[in-house]
């Protein structure tokens, strides 16, 4: 197990990571108690159409074996490079994903040879794939199905077309010209199917995320 923060490998700095904890994903609930009605009126999906989540707490725990002089140097490095910065965090045990958040560092010299480190981060609820998902297809006939699989995080894709095309998605129809487009299309978890009519190439780019 190791952790990389903004491309900085903690193990390269002599820090051994022992544990990485991430809190549960707490949903943002909008519930109203209405007199004369059983239960609560749940409007949690009323605004976005899906459940939103609170930020999560990540805790990274580790240690270093070092002299007091090395402790001072390493502590300054952590404060200068990591503490309070906007960060992309990779747990190498889950290396296909990144977390985005802002870490704060606590670094304590326990004795003459041993120091303990705790890095607390408030992170976005979804971990993101390190790379964009790209779906490409050549369209040469009417009503060509382009299937885009997505993880849990709802996402608006970027769509690039080499020619003028008609794109349909969930009863919405878009007539687009050559170029790059952000349309009123939202991919949810599972398979999302675009129906495309035209003659040319279509490229769909989006970043998947998981809780």
mmCIF file with all atom_site columns, C-alpha atoms in Angstrom:
data_model
loop_
_atom_site.group_PDB
_atom_site.id
_atom_site.type_symbol
_atom_site.label_atom_id
_atom_site.label_alt_id
_atom_site.label_comp_id
_atom_site.label_asym_id
_atom_site.label_entity_id
_atom_site.label_seq_id
_atom_site.pdbx_PDB_ins_code
_atom_site.Cartn_x
_atom_site.Cartn_y
_atom_site.Cartn_z
_atom_site.occupancy
_atom_site.B_iso_or_equiv
_atom_site.pdbx_formal_charge
_atom_site.auth_seq_id
_atom_site.auth_comp_id
_atom_site.auth_asym_id
_atom_site.auth_atom_id
_atom_site.pdbx_PDB_model_num
ATOM 1   C CA . UNK A 1 1   ? 0.000   0.000  0.000   1.00 0.00 ? 1   UNK A CA 1
ATOM 2   C CA . UNK A 1 2   ? 1.176   3.477  -0.871  1.00 0.00 ? 2   UNK A CA 1
ATOM 3   C CA . UNK A 1 3   ? -0.266  6.928  -1.508  1.00 0.00 ? 3   UNK A CA 1
ATOM 4   C CA . UNK A 1 4   ? 0.588   9.449  -4.220  1.00 0.00 ? 4   UNK A CA 1
ATOM 5   C CA . UNK A 1 5   ? -0.526  13.063 -3.724  1.00 0.00 ? 5   UNK A CA 1
ATOM 6   C CA . UNK A 1 6   ? -0.292  15.434 -6.715  1.00 0.00 ? 6   UNK A CA 1
ATOM 7   C CA . UNK A 1 7   ? 2.262   13.095 -8.242  1.00 0.00 ? 7   UNK A CA 1
ATOM 8   C CA . UNK A 1 8   ? 4.384   13.032 -5.071  1.00 0.00 ? 8   UNK A CA 1
ATOM 9   C CA . UNK A 1 9   ? 5.030   9.480  -3.908  1.00 0.00 ? 9   UNK A CA 1
ATOM 10  C CA . UNK A 1 10  ? 5.108   9.323  -0.102  1.00 0.00 ? 10  UNK A CA 1
ATOM 11  C CA . UNK A 1 11  ? 7.304   6.213  -0.161  1.00 0.00 ? 11  UNK A CA 1
ATOM 12  C CA . UNK A 1 12  ? 9.951   8.140  -2.116  1.00 0.00 ? 12  UNK A CA 1
ATOM 13  C CA . UNK A 1 13  ? 10.152  10.464 0.897   1.00 0.00 ? 13  UNK A CA 1
ATOM 14  C CA . UNK A 1 14  ? 10.653  7.585  3.317   1.00 0.00 ? 14  UNK A CA 1
ATOM 15  C CA . UNK A 1 15  ? 7.054   7.507  4.575   1.00 0.00 ? 15  UNK A CA 1
ATOM 16  C CA . UNK A 1 16  ? 5.456   4.090  5.022   1.00 0.00 ? 16  UNK A CA 1
ATOM 17  C CA . UNK A 1 17  ? 1.657   4.197  4.675   1.00 0.00 ? 17  UNK A CA 1
ATOM 18  C CA . UNK A 1 18  ? -0.089  1.681  6.928   1.00 0.00 ? 18  UNK A CA 1
ATOM 19  C CA . UNK A 1 19  ? -3.777  2.515  6.471   1.00 0.00 ? 19  UNK A CA 1
ATOM 20  C CA . UNK A 1 20  ? -6.126  4.565  4.289   1.00 0.00 ? 20  UNK A CA 1
ATOM 21  C CA . UNK A 1 21  ? -9.685  5.111  5.503   1.00 0.00 ? 21  UNK A CA 1
ATOM 22  C CA . UNK A 1 22  ? -12.542 6.781  3.619   1.00 0.00 ? 22  UNK A CA 1
ATOM 23  C CA . UNK A 1 23  ? -15.828 7.550  5.364   1.00 0.00 ? 23  UNK A CA 1
ATOM 24  C CA . UNK A 1 24  ? -19.182 6.400  4.031   1.00 0.00 ? 24  UNK A CA 1
ATOM 25  C CA . UNK A 1 25  ? -21.002 8.367  1.343   1.00 0.00 ? 25  UNK A CA 1
ATOM 26  C CA . UNK A 1 26  ? -23.769 10.222 3.176   1.00 0.00 ? 26  UNK A CA 1
ATOM 27  C CA . UNK A 1 27  ? -26.685 11.214 0.930   1.00 0.00 ? 27  UNK A CA 1
ATOM 28  C CA . UNK A 1 28  ? -28.038 14.759 0.955   1.00 0.00 ? 28  UNK A CA 1
ATOM 29  C CA . UNK A 1 29  ? -31.631 14.145 1.971   1.00 0.00 ? 29  UNK A CA 1
ATOM 30  C CA . UNK A 1 30  ? -34.444 16.662 1.599   1.00 0.00 ? 30  UNK A CA 1
ATOM 31  C CA . UNK A 1 31  ? -37.344 15.376 3.662   1.00 0.00 ? 31  UNK A CA 1
ATOM 32  C CA . UNK A 1 32  ? -40.370 17.249 5.019   1.00 0.00 ? 32  UNK A CA 1
ATOM 33  C CA . UNK A 1 33  ? -42.749 16.210 7.763   1.00 0.00 ? 33  UNK A CA 1
ATOM 34  C CA . UNK A 1 34  ? -46.256 17.141 6.572   1.00 0.00 ? 34  UNK A CA 1
ATOM 35  C CA . UNK A 1 35  ? -49.099 17.038 9.106   1.00 0.00 ? 35  UNK A CA 1
ATOM 36  C CA . UNK A 1 36  ? -51.776 14.501 8.205   1.00 0.00 ? 36  UNK A CA 1
ATOM 37  C CA . UNK A 1 37  ? -49.399 12.521 5.977   1.00 0.00 ? 37  UNK A CA 1
ATOM 38  C CA . UNK A 1 38  ? -47.753 9.211  6.802   1.00 0.00 ? 38  UNK A CA 1
ATOM 39  C CA . UNK A 1 39  ? -43.984 9.304  6.902   1.00 0.00 ? 39  UNK A CA 1
ATOM 40  C CA . UNK A 1 40  ? -41.925 12.057 5.316   1.00 0.00 ? 40  UNK A CA 1
ATOM 41  C CA . UNK A 1 41  ? -42.211 13.730 1.938   1.00 0.00 ? 41  UNK A CA 1
ATOM 42  C CA . UNK A 1 42  ? -38.905 12.839 0.290   1.00 0.00 ? 42  UNK A CA 1
ATOM 43  C CA . UNK A 1 43  ? -37.715 15.392 -2.279  1.00 0.00 ? 43  UNK A CA 1
ATOM 44  C CA . UNK A 1 44  ? -34.081 14.306 -2.316  1.00 0.00 ? 44  UNK A CA 1
ATOM 45  C CA . UNK A 1 45  ? -34.114 13.832 -6.101  1.00 0.00 ? 45  UNK A CA 1
ATOM 46  C CA . UNK A 1 46  ? -36.300 16.844 -6.878  1.00 0.00 ? 46  UNK A CA 1
ATOM 47  C CA . UNK A 1 47  ? -33.522 19.205 -8.003  1.00 0.00 ? 47  UNK A CA 1
ATOM 48  C CA . UNK A 1 48  ? -31.020 17.031 -9.882  1.00 0.00 ? 48  UNK A CA 1
ATOM 49  C CA . UNK A 1 49  ? -33.074 13.905 -10.564 1.00 0.00 ? 49  UNK A CA 1
ATOM 50  C CA . UNK A 1 50  ? -30.661 11.736 -8.590  1.00 0.00 ? 50  UNK A CA 1
ATOM 51  C CA . UNK A 1 51  ? -29.217 11.491 -5.082  1.00 0.00 ? 51  UNK A CA 1
ATOM 52  C CA . UNK A 1 52  ? -26.386 13.886 -4.252  1.00 0.00 ? 52  UNK A CA 1
ATOM 53  C CA . UNK A 1 53  ? -23.810 13.130 -1.563  1.00 0.00 ? 53  UNK A CA 1
ATOM 54  C CA . UNK A 1 54  ? -21.877 15.004 1.101   1.00 0.00 ? 54  UNK A CA 1
ATOM 55  C CA . UNK A 1 55  ? -18.097 15.257 0.903   1.00 0.00 ? 55  UNK A CA 1
ATOM 56  C CA . UNK A 1 56  ? -16.270 12.359 2.536   1.00 0.00 ? 56  UNK A CA 1
ATOM 57  C CA . UNK A 1 57  ? -13.370 12.203 4.975   1.00 0.00 ? 57  UNK A CA 1
ATOM 58  C CA . UNK A 1 58  ? -10.155 10.406 4.026   1.00 0.00 ? 58  UNK A CA 1
ATOM 59  C CA . UNK A 1 59  ? -7.500  9.603  6.615   1.00 0.00 ? 59  UNK A CA 1
ATOM 60  C CA . UNK A 1 60  ? -4.027  8.450  5.611   1.00 0.00 ? 60  UNK A CA 1
ATOM 61  C CA . UNK A 1 61  ? -1.894  6.982  8.422   1.00 0.00 ? 61  UNK A CA 1
ATOM 62  C CA . UNK A 1 62  ? 1.809   6.213  8.246   1.00 0.00 ? 62  UNK A CA 1
ATOM 63  C CA . UNK A 1 63  ? 5.214   6.511  9.843   1.00 0.00 ? 63  UNK A CA 1
ATOM 64  C CA . UNK A 1 64  ? 8.875   7.242  9.148   1.00 0.00 ? 64  UNK A CA 1
ATOM 65  C CA . UNK A 1 65  ? 12.085  6.115  10.818  1.00 0.00 ? 65  UNK A CA 1
ATOM 66  C CA . UNK A 1 66  ? 14.314  9.166  11.006  1.00 0.00 ? 66  UNK A CA 1
ATOM 67  C CA . UNK A 1 67  ? 16.569  11.404 13.012  1.00 0.00 ? 67  UNK A CA 1
ATOM 68  C CA . UNK A 1 68  ? 15.304  14.692 14.406  1.00 0.00 ? 68  UNK A CA 1
ATOM 69  C CA . UNK A 1 69  ? 17.079  16.588 11.614  1.00 0.00 ? 69  UNK A CA 1
ATOM 70  C CA . UNK A 1 70  ? 15.406  14.437 8.945   1.00 0.00 ? 70  UNK A CA 1
ATOM 71  C CA . UNK A 1 71  ? 12.073  14.861 10.716  1.00 0.00 ? 71  UNK A CA 1
ATOM 72  C CA . UNK A 1 72  ? 12.332  18.647 10.414  1.00 0.00 ? 72  UNK A CA 1
ATOM 73  C CA . UNK A 1 73  ? 13.198  18.427 6.708   1.00 0.00 ? 73  UNK A CA 1
ATOM 74  C CA . UNK A 1 74  ? 10.405  15.949 5.950   1.00 0.00 ? 74  UNK A CA 1
ATOM 75  C CA . UNK A 1 75  ? 7.859   17.945 7.955   1.00 0.00 ? 75  UNK A CA 1
ATOM 76  C CA . UNK A 1 76  ? 8.721   21.124 6.033   1.00 0.00 ? 76  UNK A CA 1
ATOM 77  C CA . UNK A 1 77  ? 8.410   19.220 2.760   1.00 0.00 ? 77  UNK A CA 1
ATOM 78  C CA . UNK A 1 78  ? 4.959   17.934 3.726   1.00 0.00 ? 78  UNK A CA 1
ATOM 79  C CA . UNK A 1 79  ? 3.768   21.392 4.742   1.00 0.00 ? 79  UNK A CA 1
ATOM 80  C CA . UNK A 1 80  ? 5.164   23.073 1.636   1.00 0.00 ? 80  UNK A CA 1
ATOM 81  C CA . UNK A 1 81  ? 4.042   20.511 -0.928  1.00 0.00 ? 81  UNK A CA 1
ATOM 82  C CA . UNK A 1 82  ? 0.860   18.935 0.449   1.00 0.00 ? 82  UNK A CA 1
ATOM 83  C CA . UNK A 1 83  ? -0.691  20.712 3.422   1.00 0.00 ? 83  UNK A CA 1
ATOM 84  C CA . UNK A 1 84  ? -3.700  22.802 2.411   1.00 0.00 ? 84  UNK A CA 1
ATOM 85  C CA . UNK A 1 85  ? -3.200  22.266 -1.321  1.00 0.00 ? 85  UNK A CA 1
ATOM 86  C CA . UNK A 1 86  ? -5.906  21.202 -3.740  1.00 0.00 ? 86  UNK A CA 1
ATOM 87  C CA . UNK A 1 87  ? -4.874  17.630 -4.381  1.00 0.00 ? 87  UNK A CA 1
ATOM 88  C CA . UNK A 1 88  ? -5.368  14.546 -6.492  1.00 0.00 ? 88  UNK A CA 1
ATOM 89  C CA . UNK A 1 89  ? -4.804  11.498 -4.315  1.00 0.00 ? 89  UNK A CA 1
ATOM 90  C CA . UNK A 1 90  ? -4.111  7.955  -5.470  1.00 0.00 ? 90  UNK A CA 1
ATOM 91  C CA . UNK A 1 91  ? -4.226  4.939  -3.185  1.00 0.00 ? 91  UNK A CA 1
ATOM 92  C CA . UNK A 1 92  ? -2.048  2.437  -5.039  1.00 0.00 ? 92  UNK A CA 1
ATOM 93  C CA . UNK A 1 93  ? -4.251  -0.389 -3.725  1.00 0.00 ? 93  UNK A CA 1
ATOM 94  C CA . UNK A 1 94  ? -7.056  1.152  -5.812  1.00 0.00 ? 94  UNK A CA 1
ATOM 95  C CA . UNK A 1 95  ? -4.812  2.540  -8.507  1.00 0.00 ? 95  UNK A CA 1
ATOM 96  C CA . UNK A 1 96  ? -7.370  3.034  -11.302 1.00 0.00 ? 96  UNK A CA 1
ATOM 97  C CA . UNK A 1 97  ? -8.999  5.906  -9.407  1.00 0.00 ? 97  UNK A CA 1
ATOM 98  C CA . UNK A 1 98  ? -8.135  9.325  -8.003  1.00 0.00 ? 98  UNK A CA 1
ATOM 99  C CA . UNK A 1 99  ? -9.705  11.227 -5.139  1.00 0.00 ? 99  UNK A CA 1
ATOM 100 C CA . UNK A 1 100 ? -9.916  15.027 -5.221  1.00 0.00 ? 100 UNK A CA 1
ATOM 101 C CA . UNK A 1 101 ? -9.667  16.967 -1.989  1.00 0.00 ? 101 UNK A CA 1
ATOM 102 C CA . UNK A 1 102 ? -7.627  19.200 0.314   1.00 0.00 ? 102 UNK A CA 1
ATOM 103 C CA . UNK A 1 103 ? -5.244  17.502 2.778   1.00 0.00 ? 103 UNK A CA 1
ATOM 104 C CA . UNK A 1 104 ? -4.016  18.721 6.153   1.00 0.00 ? 104 UNK A CA 1
ATOM 105 C CA . UNK A 1 105 ? -0.934  17.174 7.703   1.00 0.00 ? 105 UNK A CA 1
ATOM 106 C CA . UNK A 1 106 ? -0.167  16.184 11.297  1.00 0.00 ? 106 UNK A CA 1
ATOM 107 C CA . UNK A 1 107 ? 3.395   14.922 11.791  1.00 0.00 ? 107 UNK A CA 1
ATOM 108 C CA . UNK A 1 108 ? 4.618   13.946 15.255  1.00 0.00 ? 108 UNK A CA 1
ATOM 109 C CA . UNK A 1 109 ? 8.098   12.923 16.423  1.00 0.00 ? 109 UNK A CA 1
ATOM 110 C CA . UNK A 1 110 ? 7.401   10.038 18.787  1.00 0.00 ? 110 UNK A CA 1
ATOM 111 C CA . UNK A 1 111 ? 10.985  9.258  19.821  1.00 0.00 ? 111 UNK A CA 1
ATOM 112 C CA . UNK A 1 112 ? 14.532  9.564  18.534  1.00 0.00 ? 112 UNK A CA 1
ATOM 113 C CA . UNK A 1 113 ? 13.985  7.203  15.583  1.00 0.00 ? 113 UNK A CA 1
ATOM 114 C CA . UNK A 1 114 ? 10.245  7.136  14.906  1.00 0.00 ? 114 UNK A CA 1
ATOM 115 C CA . UNK A 1 115 ? 7.666   9.651  13.628  1.00 0.00 ? 115 UNK A CA 1
ATOM 116 C CA . UNK A 1 116 ? 3.935   9.266  13.008  1.00 0.00 ? 116 UNK A CA 1
ATOM 117 C CA . UNK A 1 117 ? 2.025   10.965 10.206  1.00 0.00 ? 117 UNK A CA 1
ATOM 118 C CA . UNK A 1 118 ? -1.694  11.521 9.739   1.00 0.00 ? 118 UNK A CA 1
ATOM 119 C CA . UNK A 1 119 ? -3.060  13.214 6.626   1.00 0.00 ? 119 UNK A CA 1
ATOM 120 C CA . UNK A 1 120 ? -6.737  14.172 6.813   1.00 0.00 ? 120 UNK A CA 1
ATOM 121 C CA . UNK A 1 121 ? -8.524  15.106 3.595   1.00 0.00 ? 121 UNK A CA 1
ATOM 122 C CA . UNK A 1 122 ? -12.017 16.279 2.851   1.00 0.00 ? 122 UNK A CA 1
ATOM 123 C CA . UNK A 1 123 ? -12.626 14.651 -0.523  1.00 0.00 ? 123 UNK A CA 1
ATOM 124 C CA . UNK A 1 124 ? -15.363 14.731 -3.144  1.00 0.00 ? 124 UNK A CA 1
ATOM 125 C CA . UNK A 1 125 ? -17.876 11.907 -2.672  1.00 0.00 ? 125 UNK A CA 1
ATOM 126 C CA . UNK A 1 126 ? -16.943 10.125 -5.907  1.00 0.00 ? 126 UNK A CA 1
ATOM 127 C CA . UNK A 1 127 ? -13.529 8.752  -6.732  1.00 0.00 ? 127 UNK A CA 1
ATOM 128 C CA . UNK A 1 128 ? -12.824 9.344  -10.426 1.00 0.00 ? 128 UNK A CA 1
ATOM 129 C CA . UNK A 1 129 ? -11.204 7.118  -13.008 1.00 0.00 ? 129 UNK A CA 1
ATOM 130 C CA . UNK A 1 130 ? -7.697  8.315  -13.777 1.00 0.00 ? 130 UNK A CA 1
ATOM 131 C CA . UNK A 1 131 ? -8.434  8.420  -17.496 1.00 0.00 ? 131 UNK A CA 1
ATOM 132 C CA . UNK A 1 132 ? -11.419 9.624  -19.490 1.00 0.00 ? 132 UNK A CA 1
ATOM 133 C CA . UNK A 1 133 ? -13.672 6.994  -21.007 1.00 0.00 ? 133 UNK A CA 1
ATOM 134 C CA . UNK A 1 134 ? -13.774 7.443  -24.791 1.00 0.00 ? 134 UNK A CA 1
ATOM 135 C CA . UNK A 1 135 ? -16.331 5.791  -27.064 1.00 0.00 ? 135 UNK A CA 1
ATOM 136 C CA . UNK A 1 136 ? -15.833 6.194  -30.824 1.00 0.00 ? 136 UNK A CA 1
ATOM 137 C CA . UNK A 1 137 ? -17.961 4.947  -33.692 1.00 0.00 ? 137 UNK A CA 1
ATOM 138 C CA . UNK A 1 138 ? -18.277 5.414  -37.426 1.00 0.00 ? 138 UNK A CA 1
ATOM 139 C CA . UNK A 1 139 ? -21.860 6.233  -38.389 1.00 0.00 ? 139 UNK A CA 1
ATOM 140 C CA . UNK A 1 140 ? -23.003 5.308  -41.905 1.00 0.00 ? 140 UNK A CA 1
ATOM 141 C CA . UNK A 1 141 ? -26.712 4.601  -41.554 1.00 0.00 ? 141 UNK A CA 1
ATOM 142 C CA . UNK A 1 142 ? -29.774 5.929  -39.785 1.00 0.00 ? 142 UNK A CA 1
ATOM 143 C CA . UNK A 1 143 ? -30.481 5.184  -36.117 1.00 0.00 ? 143 UNK A CA 1
ATOM 144 C CA . UNK A 1 144 ? -27.062 3.801  -35.249 1.00 0.00 ? 144 UNK A CA 1
ATOM 145 C CA . UNK A 1 145 ? -26.885 2.827  -31.553 1.00 0.00 ? 145 UNK A CA 1
ATOM 146 C CA . UNK A 1 146 ? -23.845 4.055  -29.635 1.00 0.00 ? 146 UNK A CA 1
ATOM 147 C CA . UNK A 1 147 ? -23.723 2.463  -26.175 1.00 0.00 ? 147 UNK A CA 1
ATOM 148 C CA . UNK A 1 148 ? -21.787 4.202  -23.396 1.00 0.00 ? 148 UNK A CA 1
ATOM 149 C CA . UNK A 1 149 ? -21.320 2.268  -20.142 1.00 0.00 ? 149 UNK A CA 1
ATOM 150 C CA . UNK A 1 150 ? -20.972 4.406  -17.024 1.00 0.00 ? 150 UNK A CA 1
ATOM 151 C CA . UNK A 1 151 ? -20.236 3.828  -13.335 1.00 0.00 ? 151 UNK A CA 1
ATOM 152 C CA . UNK A 1 152 ? -22.245 5.357  -10.483 1.00 0.00 ? 152 UNK A CA 1
ATOM 153 C CA . UNK A 1 153 ? -21.445 9.059  -10.955 1.00 0.00 ? 153 UNK A CA 1
ATOM 154 C CA . UNK A 1 154 ? -23.868 10.955 -13.225 1.00 0.00 ? 154 UNK A CA 1
ATOM 155 C CA . UNK A 1 155 ? -21.886 12.797 -15.879 1.00 0.00 ? 155 UNK A CA 1
ATOM 156 C CA . UNK A 1 156 ? -22.460 15.067 -18.874 1.00 0.00 ? 156 UNK A CA 1
ATOM 157 C CA . UNK A 1 157 ? -20.422 13.778 -21.845 1.00 0.00 ? 157 UNK A CA 1
ATOM 158 C CA . UNK A 1 158 ? -18.513 15.807 -24.419 1.00 0.00 ? 158 UNK A CA 1
ATOM 159 C CA . UNK A 1 159 ? -19.522 14.788 -27.933 1.00 0.00 ? 159 UNK A CA 1
ATOM 160 C CA . UNK A 1 160 ? -17.418 15.396 -31.039 1.00 0.00 ? 160 UNK A CA 1
ATOM 161 C CA . UNK A 1 161 ? -18.798 14.866 -34.553 1.00 0.00 ? 161 UNK A CA 1
ATOM 162 C CA . UNK A 1 162 ? -16.894 14.930 -37.835 1.00 0.00 ? 162 UNK A CA 1
ATOM 163 C CA . UNK A 1 163 ? -20.033 15.787 -39.844 1.00 0.00 ? 163 UNK A CA 1
ATOM 164 C CA . UNK A 1 164 ? -23.517 17.152 -39.201 1.00 0.00 ? 164 UNK A CA 1
ATOM 165 C CA . UNK A 1 165 ? -25.550 14.540 -37.331 1.00 0.00 ? 165 UNK A CA 1
ATOM 166 C CA . UNK A 1 166 ? -28.774 13.990 -35.463 1.00 0.00 ? 166 UNK A CA 1
ATOM 167 C CA . UNK A 1 167 ? -28.373 12.587 -31.937 1.00 0.00 ? 167 UNK A CA 1
ATOM 168 C CA . UNK A 1 168 ? -31.272 11.218 -29.908 1.00 0.00 ? 168 UNK A CA 1
ATOM 169 C CA . UNK A 1 169 ? -31.193 10.413 -26.217 1.00 0.00 ? 169 UNK A CA 1
ATOM 170 C CA . UNK A 1 170 ? -34.172 9.654  -23.962 1.00 0.00 ? 170 UNK A CA 1
ATOM 171 C CA . UNK A 1 171 ? -36.772 11.357 -26.167 1.00 0.00 ? 171 UNK A CA 1
ATOM 172 C CA . UNK A 1 172 ? -34.546 14.370 -26.803 1.00 0.00 ? 172 UNK A CA 1
ATOM 173 C CA . UNK A 1 173 ? -33.333 15.130 -30.342 1.00 0.00 ? 173 UNK A CA 1
ATOM 174 C CA . UNK A 1 174 ? -30.276 17.250 -31.107 1.00 0.00 ? 174 UNK A CA 1
ATOM 175 C CA . UNK A 1 175 ? -29.227 18.372 -34.590 1.00 0.00 ? 175 UNK A CA 1
ATOM 176 C CA . UNK A 1 176 ? -25.527 19.206 -34.442 1.00 0.00 ? 176 UNK A CA 1
ATOM 177 C CA . UNK A 1 177 ? -22.932 20.446 -36.897 1.00 0.00 ? 177 UNK A CA 1
ATOM 178 C CA . UNK A 1 178 ? -19.285 19.442 -37.191 1.00 0.00 ? 178 UNK A CA 1
ATOM 179 C CA . UNK A 1 179 ? -17.460 20.160 -33.950 1.00 0.00 ? 179 UNK A CA 1
ATOM 180 C CA . UNK A 1 180 ? -17.486 19.579 -30.195 1.00 0.00 ? 180 UNK A CA 1
ATOM 181 C CA . UNK A 1 181 ? -20.763 19.750 -28.279 1.00 0.00 ? 181 UNK A CA 1
ATOM 182 C CA . UNK A 1 182 ? -22.026 19.773 -24.697 1.00 0.00 ? 182 UNK A CA 1
ATOM 183 C CA . UNK A 1 183 ? -25.688 18.810 -24.929 1.00 0.00 ? 183 UNK A CA 1
ATOM 184 C CA . UNK A 1 184 ? -28.537 18.278 -22.486 1.00 0.00 ? 184 UNK A CA 1
ATOM 185 C CA . UNK A 1 185 ? -27.481 14.674 -22.013 1.00 0.00 ? 185 UNK A CA 1
ATOM 186 C CA . UNK A 1 186 ? -26.743 13.087 -18.647 1.00 0.00 ? 186 UNK A CA 1
ATOM 187 C CA . UNK A 1 187 ? -25.258 9.602  -18.354 1.00 0.00 ? 187 UNK A CA 1
ATOM 188 C CA . UNK A 1 188 ? -26.312 7.642  -15.280 1.00 0.00 ? 188 UNK A CA 1
ATOM 189 C CA . UNK A 1 189 ? -25.097 4.307  -13.943 1.00 0.00 ? 189 UNK A CA 1
ATOM 190 C CA . UNK A 1 190 ? -25.282 1.460  -16.471 1.00 0.00 ? 190 UNK A CA 1
ATOM 191 C CA . UNK A 1 191 ? -25.616 1.541  -20.250 1.00 0.00 ? 191 UNK A CA 1
ATOM 192 C CA . UNK A 1 192 ? -26.579 4.830  -21.886 1.00 0.00 ? 192 UNK A CA 1
ATOM 193 C CA . UNK A 1 193 ? -27.609 4.582  -25.534 1.00 0.00 ? 193 UNK A CA 1
ATOM 194 C CA . UNK A 1 194 ? -27.309 7.385  -28.062 1.00 0.00 ? 194 UNK A CA 1
ATOM 195 C CA . UNK A 1 195 ? -29.153 6.943  -31.359 1.00 0.00 ? 195 UNK A CA 1
ATOM 196 C CA . UNK A 1 196 ? -27.227 8.670  -34.127 1.00 0.00 ? 196 UNK A CA 1
ATOM 197 C CA . UNK A 1 197 ? -28.175 9.433  -37.737 1.00 0.00 ? 197 UNK A CA 1
ATOM 198 C CA . UNK A 1 198 ? -25.634 10.777 -40.205 1.00 0.00 ? 198 UNK A CA 1
ATOM 199 C CA . UNK A 1 199 ? -22.486 9.889  -42.058 1.00 0.00 ? 199 UNK A CA 1
ATOM 200 C CA . UNK A 1 200 ? -19.204 10.351 -40.230 1.00 0.00 ? 200 UNK A CA 1
ATOM 201 C CA . UNK A 1 201 ? -17.413 9.717  -36.951 1.00 0.00 ? 201 UNK A CA 1
ATOM 202 C CA . UNK A 1 202 ? -18.695 10.395 -33.462 1.00 0.00 ? 202 UNK A CA 1
ATOM 203 C CA . UNK A 1 203 ? -16.553 10.501 -30.318 1.00 0.00 ? 203 UNK A CA 1
ATOM 204 C CA . UNK A 1 204 ? -17.995 10.614 -26.786 1.00 0.00 ? 204 UNK A CA 1
ATOM 205 C CA . UNK A 1 205 ? -15.706 11.523 -23.889 1.00 0.00 ? 205 UNK A CA 1
ATOM 206 C CA . UNK A 1 206 ? -16.598 11.439 -20.196 1.00 0.00 ? 206 UNK A CA 1
ATOM 207 C CA . UNK A 1 207 ? -15.018 10.771 -16.814 1.00 0.00 ? 207 UNK A CA 1
ATOM 208 C CA . UNK A 1 208 ? -16.517 7.924  -14.819 1.00 0.00 ? 208 UNK A CA 1
ATOM 209 C CA . UNK A 1 209 ? -16.722 7.928  -11.045 1.00 0.00 ? 209 UNK A CA 1
ATOM 210 C CA . UNK A 1 210 ? -17.621 5.503  -8.272  1.00 0.00 ? 210 UNK A CA 1
ATOM 211 C CA . UNK A 1 211 ? -18.512 5.837  -4.597  1.00 0.00 ? 211 UNK A CA 1
#
